[in-house]
Amino acid sequence: MSFLSHLSSIISISKSLESELDIITKQVNFQKNQSVKEIGNRCNDLYFVEKGLLRGYYFDNGKEITNWFAQENEFATSLYSLVAMKPSPEAIEALEECTLIQLPYSSLQNLYIKFPETERLGRIIMEAYYIKLEERLLNIQFKTAKERYHNFILSKPTLLQRTSLGQIAGYLGITQETLSRIRAEV
Amino acid sequence: MSFLSHLSSIISISKSLESELDIITKQVNFQKNQSVKEIGNRCNDLYFVEKGLLRGYYFDNGKEITNWFAQENEFATSLYSLVAMKPSPEAIEALEECTLIQLPYSSLQNLYIKFPETERLGRIIMEAYYIKLEERLLNIQFKTAKERYHNFILSKPTLLQRTSLGQIAGYLGITQETLSRIRAEV
DNA sequence: TTCCTTTTTTGACATTTGTCAAATAGTTTG
DNA sequence: CAAACTATTTGACAAATGTCAAAAAAGGAA
């Protein structure tokens, strides 16, 4: 239910849109450590996290790098793969037992046409995600590893408990040894 | 005219939308090195570059850091300021003589309401910009300074001639001394 | 051209972060 | 509980990049 209430905090959802959403979305469950999407496949779905925690990761020189986390009430997908319709270099994994709302991209396209008011929804969500990404870029580009870590603690305190050191390190763009040392420093 | 043709490459623009766009946009010109927007002001406008080159920059520890470039057929604004309606930490400057299309955010909001098909336009543009930003983040996060520079040469060759060393260095997240050394290396 | 200003390069050195290897701590499972 | 994993920490050192200062080069203006 949190999917609908999240959407209706952005635009008002008519009854007919609500039932359409009900038809095209599917609730899916994943267990802890289960793979949601593997590398190389096209990502055809948009996910919304109702419960649990996802991470996106990929490989860089044989090393697994966590690229994002998506927790409750956040969307997750490989946007690049979705929009460009190309294979995704990115995998998605459940870090906890998850309840996700799955929305196939093709259904989303139809939804945009059938319910044009959802375009607004799409735009507003994209704007918000863009701003978040911009903040993250500035953070990585101009802050030291220590500053980034402290920023992470402030902005995503709950993730500290729910993820591993190596995952956070990748997300912050540093090695886990460096992160371990930053932690020890205090 | 390139503004309209750029938009119509994304969605079809009806006559009435075209004349509405004509009413709400204004062509503005800036000279080389002229300031388009200063730091601390709210950014109320979206710009489209018809001719010339803009850069966005801000100050980090007293140092001026170029954050983005916008060349012909690209949009430019401080999205954060625009969407959050807060003062922008970012300034915009013309690096060359520029012809811009200026669209006030309030007019854009009305446009979204009056011509709902423009929501689609907004969404698609946001998606494309998001993907670009994502690529840039990955680049900065996991590539060496040298790799980033070579990437820049490949992806934005024309900007090499049109910008200064210091501006490129800031954009790549390195100091200009380092960039100078990378150049010398070859 | 010549002076003046700005941009770029170079040098010497400091700092940050990465790499690889090993030790320790923590968790899970039989 | 013990064995077997897995995650985290630590050490020694290397590599990348930053800092500050000065020199050289390039670009404009008188």
Short mmCIF file of C-alpha atoms (C1' of nucleotides) in Angstrom, two decimals:
data_model
loop_
_atom_site.label_atom_id
_atom_site.label_comp_id
_atom_site.label_asym_id
_atom_site.label_seq_id
_atom_site.Cartn_x
_atom_site.Cartn_y
_atom_site.Cartn_z
CA MET A 1 0.00 0.00 0.00
CA SER A 2 2.88 2.37 0.56
CA PHE A 3 3.45 2.51 -3.19
CA LEU A 4 0.12 4.16 -3.80
CA SER A 5 0.38 6.50 -0.88
CA HIS A 6 3.84 7.51 -1.99
CA LEU A 7 2.53 8.34 -5.45
CA SER A 8 -0.46 10.21 -4.13
CA SER A 9 1.82 12.43 -2.13
CA ILE A 10 3.04 13.69 -5.51
CA ILE A 11 -0.10 13.85 -7.63
CA SER A 12 -3.67 12.92 -6.89
CA ILE A 13 -4.46 9.41 -8.04
CA SER A 14 -7.90 8.87 -9.54
CA LYS A 15 -9.82 5.67 -8.92
CA SER A 16 -9.32 4.56 -12.48
CA LEU A 17 -5.60 5.22 -12.32
CA GLU A 18 -5.47 3.34 -9.07
CA SER A 19 -7.05 0.27 -10.55
CA GLU A 20 -4.83 0.50 -13.61
CA LEU A 21 -1.78 0.60 -11.36
CA ASP A 22 -3.15 -2.38 -9.55
CA ILE A 23 -3.33 -4.28 -12.81
CA ILE A 24 0.09 -3.46 -14.18
CA THR A 25 2.13 -3.77 -11.00
CA LYS A 26 3.01 -6.93 -9.24
CA GLN A 27 4.22 -7.41 -5.72
CA VAL A 28 7.35 -9.52 -5.65
CA ASN A 29 9.35 -10.80 -2.71
CA PHE A 30 13.03 -11.49 -2.43
CA GLN A 31 15.03 -13.13 0.27
CA LYS A 32 18.13 -11.73 1.81
CA ASN A 33 21.11 -11.93 -0.60
CA GLN A 34 18.90 -12.98 -3.45
CA SER A 35 19.70 -11.55 -6.86
CA VAL A 36 16.99 -9.31 -8.29
CA LYS A 37 18.72 -8.63 -11.58
CA GLU A 38 21.93 -9.94 -13.01
CA ILE A 39 24.59 -8.11 -14.96
CA GLY A 40 24.22 -8.09 -18.71
CA ASN A 41 20.48 -8.58 -18.84
CA ARG A 42 18.35 -5.78 -19.99
CA CYS A 43 16.54 -4.19 -17.11
CA ASN A 44 12.90 -4.09 -18.11
CA ASP A 45 11.35 -3.21 -14.81
CA LEU A 46 11.06 -0.36 -12.43
CA TYR A 47 11.00 -1.36 -8.78
CA PHE A 48 9.61 0.39 -5.79
CA VAL A 49 10.80 -0.75 -2.38
CA GLU A 50 7.91 -1.27 0.00
CA LYS A 51 9.98 -3.13 2.54
CA GLY A 52 13.64 -4.04 2.74
CA LEU A 53 16.76 -2.77 1.10
CA LEU A 54 18.30 -3.16 -2.35
CA ARG A 55 21.69 -2.36 -3.68
CA GLY A 56 22.93 -1.85 -7.22
CA TYR A 57 26.48 -2.89 -7.97
CA TYR A 58 28.81 -3.61 -10.82
CA PHE A 59 32.33 -4.77 -11.39
CA ASP A 60 35.29 -2.50 -11.90
CA ASN A 61 38.57 -4.30 -12.55
CA GLY A 62 37.19 -7.45 -11.04
CA LYS A 63 36.05 -5.65 -7.93
CA GLU A 64 32.46 -5.40 -6.91
CA ILE A 65 31.41 -1.80 -6.40
CA THR A 66 28.14 -0.83 -4.77
CA ASN A 67 26.69 2.03 -6.68
CA TRP A 68 23.46 2.78 -4.87
CA PHE A 69 21.15 1.68 -2.13
CA ALA A 70 17.37 1.85 -2.30
CA GLN A 71 15.44 1.64 0.90
CA GLU A 72 11.77 1.87 1.79
CA ASN A 73 9.76 4.23 -0.43
CA GLU A 74 12.50 4.61 -2.98
CA PHE A 75 12.55 3.58 -6.60
CA ALA A 76 15.22 1.34 -7.99
CA THR A 77 16.19 0.32 -11.46
CA SER A 78 19.03 0.58 -13.85
CA LEU A 79 17.77 3.76 -15.45
CA TYR A 80 20.35 3.62 -18.17
CA SER A 81 19.28 0.17 -19.23
CA LEU A 82 15.62 1.03 -18.93
CA VAL A 83 15.68 4.21 -20.97
CA ALA A 84 18.35 3.27 -23.47
CA MET A 85 16.99 -0.29 -23.70
CA LYS A 86 20.49 -1.66 -23.51
CA PRO A 87 21.98 -4.41 -21.35
CA SER A 88 22.70 -3.16 -17.91
CA PRO A 89 26.25 -3.26 -16.59
CA GLU A 90 24.69 -3.23 -13.18
CA ALA A 91 23.27 -5.94 -10.95
CA ILE A 92 20.62 -5.55 -8.29
CA GLU A 93 20.60 -7.55 -5.10
CA ALA A 94 18.36 -7.72 -2.05
CA LEU A 95 20.33 -6.95 1.08
CA GLU A 96 17.39 -7.88 3.27
CA GLU A 97 14.14 -9.68 2.85
CA CYS A 98 12.30 -7.38 0.45
CA THR A 99 8.83 -6.61 -0.73
CA LEU A 100 8.99 -4.81 -4.03
CA ILE A 101 6.45 -3.40 -6.42
CA GLN A 102 7.45 -4.37 -9.90
CA LEU A 103 6.37 -2.28 -12.87
CA PRO A 104 7.42 -3.39 -16.36
CA TYR A 105 8.78 -0.56 -18.43
CA SER A 106 6.44 -1.35 -21.31
CA SER A 107 3.46 -0.99 -18.98
CA LEU A 108 4.87 2.28 -17.75
CA GLN A 109 5.09 3.52 -21.33
CA ASN A 110 1.45 2.63 -21.88
CA LEU A 111 0.53 4.21 -18.60
CA TYR A 112 2.10 7.47 -19.72
CA ILE A 113 -0.08 7.40 -22.80
CA LYS A 114 -3.30 6.23 -21.16
CA PHE A 115 -2.99 8.46 -18.11
CA PRO A 116 -1.09 11.55 -19.21
CA GLU A 117 -1.12 12.90 -15.67
CA THR A 118 1.44 10.24 -14.85
CA GLU A 119 3.92 12.06 -17.04
CA ARG A 120 3.96 14.70 -14.35
CA LEU A 121 4.65 12.02 -11.80
CA GLY A 122 7.53 10.73 -13.89
CA ARG A 123 8.97 14.17 -14.34
CA ILE A 124 8.79 15.11 -10.68
CA ILE A 125 10.36 11.85 -9.59
CA MET A 126 13.15 12.30 -12.12
CA GLU A 127 13.79 15.83 -10.92
CA ALA A 128 14.12 14.70 -7.34
CA TYR A 129 16.46 11.87 -8.27
CA TYR A 130 18.52 14.20 -10.39
CA ILE A 131 19.06 16.60 -7.53
CA LYS A 132 20.07 13.77 -5.23
CA LEU A 133 22.57 12.54 -7.77
CA GLU A 134 23.94 16.02 -8.23
CA GLU A 135 24.54 16.33 -4.50
CA ARG A 136 26.29 13.03 -4.48
CA LEU A 137 28.51 14.03 -7.37
CA LEU A 138 29.58 17.23 -5.64
CA ASN A 139 30.23 15.26 -2.53
CA ILE A 140 32.47 12.75 -4.26
CA GLN A 141 34.17 15.31 -6.42
CA PHE A 142 35.23 17.77 -3.78
CA LYS A 143 35.11 16.22 -0.35
CA THR A 144 37.70 14.04 1.29
CA ALA A 145 36.95 10.43 2.12
CA LYS A 146 36.43 11.40 5.75
CA GLU A 147 33.98 14.16 4.94
CA ARG A 148 32.05 11.86 2.65
CA TYR A 149 31.78 9.22 5.32
CA HIS A 150 30.53 11.68 7.89
CA ASN A 151 28.07 12.99 5.37
CA PHE A 152 26.86 9.48 4.79
CA ILE A 153 26.32 8.96 8.51
CA LEU A 154 24.26 12.11 8.66
CA SER A 155 22.21 11.58 5.55
CA LYS A 156 21.66 7.83 5.70
CA PRO A 157 22.12 6.82 9.33
CA THR A 158 19.93 3.75 9.09
CA LEU A 159 22.00 2.32 6.27
CA LEU A 160 25.02 2.13 8.55
CA GLN A 161 23.43 -0.77 10.37
CA ARG A 162 21.94 -2.40 7.34
CA THR A 163 24.96 -2.59 5.06
CA SER A 164 28.54 -3.77 5.17
CA LEU A 165 31.72 -1.76 5.29
CA GLY A 166 32.74 -2.78 1.79
CA GLN A 167 29.38 -1.75 0.38
CA ILE A 168 29.54 1.67 1.96
CA ALA A 169 33.14 2.12 0.85
CA GLY A 170 32.20 1.44 -2.77
CA TYR A 171 29.29 3.82 -2.55
CA LEU A 172 31.59 6.52 -1.23
CA GLY A 173 34.20 5.81 -3.85
CA ILE A 174 36.96 4.58 -1.53
CA THR A 175 38.46 1.23 -0.57
CA GLN A 176 37.24 -0.60 2.45
CA GLU A 177 40.66 -0.41 4.08
CA THR A 178 40.54 3.36 3.90
CA LEU A 179 37.04 3.41 5.33
CA SER A 180 38.09 1.10 8.13
CA ARG A 181 40.90 3.50 9.01
CA ILE A 182 38.58 6.47 8.97
CA ARG A 183 36.33 4.66 11.39
CA ALA A 184 39.22 3.75 13.67
CA GLU A 185 40.47 7.32 13.76
CA VAL A 186 37.77 8.57 16.05
CA MET B 1 14.86 28.55 -34.03
CA SER B 2 17.00 25.68 -32.84
CA PHE B 3 15.07 25.66 -29.57
CA LEU B 4 11.84 24.66 -31.26
CA SER B 5 13.46 22.15 -33.53
CA HIS B 6 15.25 20.61 -30.57
CA LEU B 7 11.94 20.22 -28.74
CA SER B 8 10.17 18.83 -31.75
CA SER B 9 12.79 16.14 -32.04
CA ILE B 10 11.38 14.87 -28.71
CA ILE B 11 7.62 15.39 -29.03
CA SER B 12 5.53 16.88 -31.76
CA ILE B 13 4.82 20.53 -31.11
CA SER B 14 1.35 21.75 -32.05
CA LYS B 15 0.82 25.18 -33.53
CA SER B 16 -0.83 26.40 -30.37
CA LEU B 17 1.99 25.10 -28.20
CA GLU B 18 4.44 26.71 -30.55
CA SER B 19 2.83 30.10 -30.19
CA GLU B 20 2.59 29.68 -26.43
CA LEU B 21 6.31 28.91 -26.30
CA ASP B 22 6.91 31.96 -28.38
CA ILE B 23 5.05 34.07 -25.83
CA ILE B 24 6.68 32.74 -22.69
CA THR B 25 10.26 32.52 -23.89
CA LYS B 26 12.58 35.38 -24.52
CA GLN B 27 15.78 35.44 -26.46
CA VAL B 28 18.58 36.98 -24.44
CA ASN B 29 22.15 37.72 -25.41
CA PHE B 30 25.26 37.75 -23.29
CA GLN B 31 28.74 38.85 -24.04
CA LYS B 32 31.86 36.85 -23.42
CA ASN B 33 32.66 36.65 -19.70
CA GLN B 34 29.38 38.23 -18.74
CA SER B 35 27.61 36.90 -15.69
CA VAL B 36 24.27 35.24 -16.39
CA LYS B 37 23.42 34.46 -12.80
CA GLU B 38 25.22 35.26 -9.60
CA ILE B 39 25.72 33.10 -6.55
CA GLY B 40 23.10 33.36 -3.85
CA ASN B 41 20.24 34.50 -6.06
CA ARG B 42 17.42 32.20 -6.66
CA CYS B 43 17.55 30.79 -10.13
CA ASN B 44 14.12 31.39 -11.63
CA ASP B 45 14.84 30.59 -15.21
CA LEU B 46 15.61 27.72 -17.44
CA TYR B 47 18.01 28.49 -20.27
CA PHE B 48 18.54 26.84 -23.58
CA VAL B 49 21.75 27.56 -25.42
CA GLU B 50 21.13 28.46 -29.05
CA LYS B 51 24.59 29.77 -29.62
CA GLY B 52 27.68 30.02 -27.44
CA LEU B 53 28.83 28.32 -24.30
CA LEU B 54 27.91 28.62 -20.63
CA ARG B 55 29.54 27.32 -17.53
CA GLY B 56 28.20 26.83 -14.03
CA TYR B 57 30.61 27.25 -11.18
CA TYR B 58 30.75 27.69 -7.46
CA PHE B 59 33.27 28.25 -4.74
CA ASP B 60 34.84 25.55 -2.66
CA ASN B 61 37.23 26.77 0.01
CA GLY B 62 37.67 30.03 -1.83
CA LYS B 63 38.43 28.27 -5.06
CA GLU B 64 36.29 28.60 -8.12
CA ILE B 65 35.19 25.23 -9.41
CA THR B 66 33.53 24.75 -12.78
CA ASN B 67 30.73 22.30 -12.37
CA TRP B 68 29.27 22.04 -15.83
CA PHE B 69 29.40 23.37 -19.35
CA ALA B 70 26.38 23.88 -21.58
CA GLN B 71 26.94 24.24 -25.26
CA GLU B 72 24.64 24.59 -28.25
CA ASN B 73 21.32 22.74 -27.92
CA GLU B 74 21.75 22.04 -24.24
CA PHE B 75 19.70 23.25 -21.32
CA ALA B 76 21.26 25.06 -18.43
CA THR B 77 20.01 26.10 -15.06
CA SER B 78 20.63 25.47 -11.43
CA LEU B 79 18.12 22.68 -11.17
CA TYR B 80 18.41 22.50 -7.44
CA SER B 81 17.55 26.14 -7.06
CA LEU B 82 14.79 25.93 -9.63
CA VAL B 83 13.00 22.94 -8.19
CA ALA B 84 13.66 23.54 -4.51
CA MET B 85 13.10 27.29 -4.96
CA LYS B 86 16.12 28.00 -2.86
CA PRO B 87 19.09 30.30 -3.42
CA SER B 88 21.59 28.75 -5.74
CA PRO B 89 25.14 28.13 -4.56
CA GLU B 90 26.06 28.19 -8.19
CA ALA B 91 26.83 30.99 -10.63
CA ILE B 92 26.41 30.92 -14.40
CA GLU B 93 28.72 32.70 -16.76
CA ALA B 94 28.93 33.09 -20.51
CA LEU B 95 32.26 31.79 -21.80
CA GLU B 96 31.54 33.10 -25.26
CA GLU B 97 29.08 35.47 -26.84
CA CYS B 98 25.81 33.68 -26.26
CA THR B 99 22.29 33.58 -27.55
CA LEU B 100 20.03 31.97 -25.00
CA ILE B 101 16.36 31.16 -24.79
CA GLN B 102 15.12 32.12 -21.39
CA LEU B 103 12.08 30.44 -19.89
CA PRO B 104 10.90 31.53 -16.45
CA TYR B 105 10.13 28.63 -14.16
CA SER B 106 6.70 30.00 -13.32
CA SER B 107 5.82 30.03 -17.01
CA LEU B 108 7.09 26.50 -17.29
CA GLN B 109 4.80 25.45 -14.45
CA ASN B 110 1.85 27.00 -16.23
CA LEU B 111 2.91 25.40 -19.45
CA TYR B 112 2.86 21.99 -17.80
CA ILE B 113 -0.73 22.63 -16.77
CA LYS B 114 -1.96 24.23 -19.96
CA PHE B 115 -0.19 21.79 -22.29
CA PRO B 116 0.04 18.49 -20.45
CA GLU B 117 1.99 16.96 -23.32
CA THR B 118 4.91 19.09 -22.20
CA GLU B 119 5.14 17.00 -19.05
CA ARG B 120 6.39 14.25 -21.29
CA LEU B 121 8.95 16.62 -22.70
CA GLY B 122 10.08 17.51 -19.20
CA ARG B 123 10.31 13.91 -18.17
CA ILE B 124 12.29 12.80 -21.20
CA ILE B 125 14.72 15.67 -20.87
CA MET B 126 15.20 14.89 -17.20
CA GLU B 127 15.83 11.23 -17.93
CA ALA B 128 18.49 12.08 -20.47
CA TYR B 129 20.20 14.51 -18.13
CA TYR B 130 20.05 11.99 -15.33
CA ILE B 131 21.83 9.37 -17.37
CA LYS B 132 24.52 11.83 -18.36
CA LEU B 133 25.06 12.76 -14.76
CA GLU B 134 25.22 9.12 -13.76
CA GLU B 135 27.93 8.48 -16.31
CA ARG B 136 29.86 11.44 -15.05
CA LEU B 137 29.60 10.23 -11.47
CA LEU B 138 30.93 6.79 -12.36
CA ASN B 139 33.71 8.42 -14.28
CA ILE B 140 34.79 10.60 -11.39
CA GLN B 141 34.30 7.91 -8.82
CA PHE B 142 36.31 5.16 -10.39
CA LYS B 143 38.62 6.49 -13.04
CA THR B 144 42.00 8.06 -12.58
CA ALA B 145 42.58 11.69 -13.45
CA LYS B 146 44.27 10.64 -16.67
CA GLU B 147 41.40 8.42 -17.74
CA ARG B 148 38.91 11.15 -17.00
CA TYR B 149 40.83 13.63 -19.07
CA HIS B 150 41.04 11.30 -22.02
CA ASN B 151 37.38 10.60 -21.66
CA PHE B 152 36.70 14.29 -21.74
CA ILE B 153 38.69 14.71 -24.92
CA LEU B 154 36.67 11.97 -26.54
CA SER B 155 33.25 13.03 -25.34
CA LYS B 156 33.59 16.80 -25.55
CA PRO B 157 36.38 17.49 -28.02
CA THR B 158 35.09 20.90 -29.00
CA LEU B 159 35.18 22.12 -25.41
CA LEU B 160 38.94 21.63 -25.32
CA GLN B 161 39.35 24.66 -27.53
CA ARG B 162 36.63 26.70 -25.97
CA THR B 163 37.54 26.50 -22.29
CA SER B 164 40.55 27.00 -20.08
CA LEU B 165 42.69 24.46 -18.33
CA GLY B 166 41.44 25.47 -14.91
CA GLN B 167 37.83 25.12 -15.95
CA ILE B 168 38.35 21.65 -17.32
CA ALA B 169 40.32 20.64 -14.25
CA GLY B 170 37.48 21.69 -11.95
CA TYR B 171 34.97 19.84 -14.11
CA LEU B 172 37.09 16.71 -13.89
CA GLY B 173 37.58 17.10 -10.16
CA ILE B 174 41.33 17.66 -10.19
CA THR B 175 43.66 20.64 -9.78
CA GLN B 176 44.93 22.46 -12.78
CA GLU B 177 48.53 21.58 -11.94
CA THR B 178 47.67 17.91 -12.13
CA LEU B 179 45.87 18.41 -15.41
CA SER B 180 48.81 20.32 -16.80
CA ARG B 181 51.08 17.41 -15.90
CA ILE B 182 48.78 14.91 -17.51
CA ARG B 183 48.90 16.94 -20.68
CA ALA B 184 52.67 17.17 -20.60
CA GLU B 185 53.05 13.44 -20.13
CA VAL B 186 52.23 12.56 -23.69
"C1'" DT C 1 56.40 46.49 -30.41
"C1'" DT C 2 56.54 46.61 -25.41
"C1'" DC C 3 54.45 46.34 -21.06
"C1'" DC C 4 51.09 44.19 -18.30
"C1'" DT C 5 48.05 40.62 -17.09
"C1'" DT C 6 46.50 36.07 -17.18
"C1'" DT C 7 47.21 31.30 -18.03
"C1'" DT C 8 50.00 27.38 -18.06
"C1'" DT C 9 53.96 24.79 -16.74
"C1'" DT C 10 57.43 23.14 -13.63
"C1'" DG C 11 59.71 21.93 -9.20
"C1'" DA C 12 59.90 20.30 -4.50
"C1'" DC C 13 57.50 18.36 -1.24
"C1'" DA C 14 53.25 16.93 1.65
"C1'" DT C 15 49.11 14.43 2.02
"C1'" DT C 16 45.69 11.30 0.84
"C1'" DT C 17 44.35 7.15 -0.67
"C1'" DG C 18 45.35 2.60 -2.72
"C1'" DT C 19 47.54 -2.12 -2.71
"C1'" DC C 20 48.76 -6.38 -0.96
"C1'" DA C 21 49.32 -9.40 2.74
"C1'" DA C 22 48.41 -10.96 7.10
"C1'" DA C 23 46.08 -10.86 11.56
"C1'" DT C 24 41.94 -10.50 14.12
"C1'" DA C 25 37.09 -10.49 14.99
"C1'" DG C 26 32.56 -11.98 13.96
"C1'" DT C 27 29.08 -15.33 12.05
"C1'" DT C 28 27.22 -19.40 10.54
"C1'" DT C 29 26.72 -24.19 10.34
"C1'" DG C 30 27.34 -28.98 11.27
"C1'" DC D 1 31.09 -25.97 20.74
"C1'" DA D 2 34.37 -26.14 17.04
"C1'" DA D 3 35.41 -25.63 12.29
"C1'" DA D 4 34.88 -22.95 8.38
"C1'" DC D 5 33.65 -18.90 6.38
"C1'" DT D 6 33.31 -14.01 5.88
"C1'" DA D 7 34.06 -9.34 7.26
"C1'" DT D 8 37.00 -6.07 9.35
"C1'" DT D 9 41.27 -4.22 10.93
"C1'" DT D 10 46.14 -3.39 10.79
"C1'" DG D 11 50.85 -2.83 8.83
"C1'" DA D 12 54.19 -1.57 5.41
"C1'" DC D 13 54.74 0.49 1.49
"C1'" DA D 14 53.52 2.53 -3.26
"C1'" DA D 15 51.08 5.51 -6.21
"C1'" DA D 16 48.21 9.35 -7.20
"C1'" DT D 17 47.09 13.78 -6.44
"C1'" DG D 18 47.34 18.19 -3.89
"C1'" DT D 19 49.85 22.46 -2.24
"C1'" DC D 20 52.63 26.33 -2.60
"C1'" DA D 21 55.88 29.00 -4.99
"C1'" DA D 22 58.11 30.46 -8.92
"C1'" DA D 23 59.19 30.46 -13.86
"C1'" DA D 24 57.71 30.45 -18.52
"C1'" DA D 25 54.43 31.19 -22.09
"C1'" DA D 26 50.58 33.30 -24.15
"C1'" DG D 27 47.41 36.97 -24.94
"C1'" DG D 28 45.82 41.82 -24.80
"C1'" DA D 29 46.10 46.72 -24.59
"C1'" DA D 30 48.50 51.07 -25.06
#
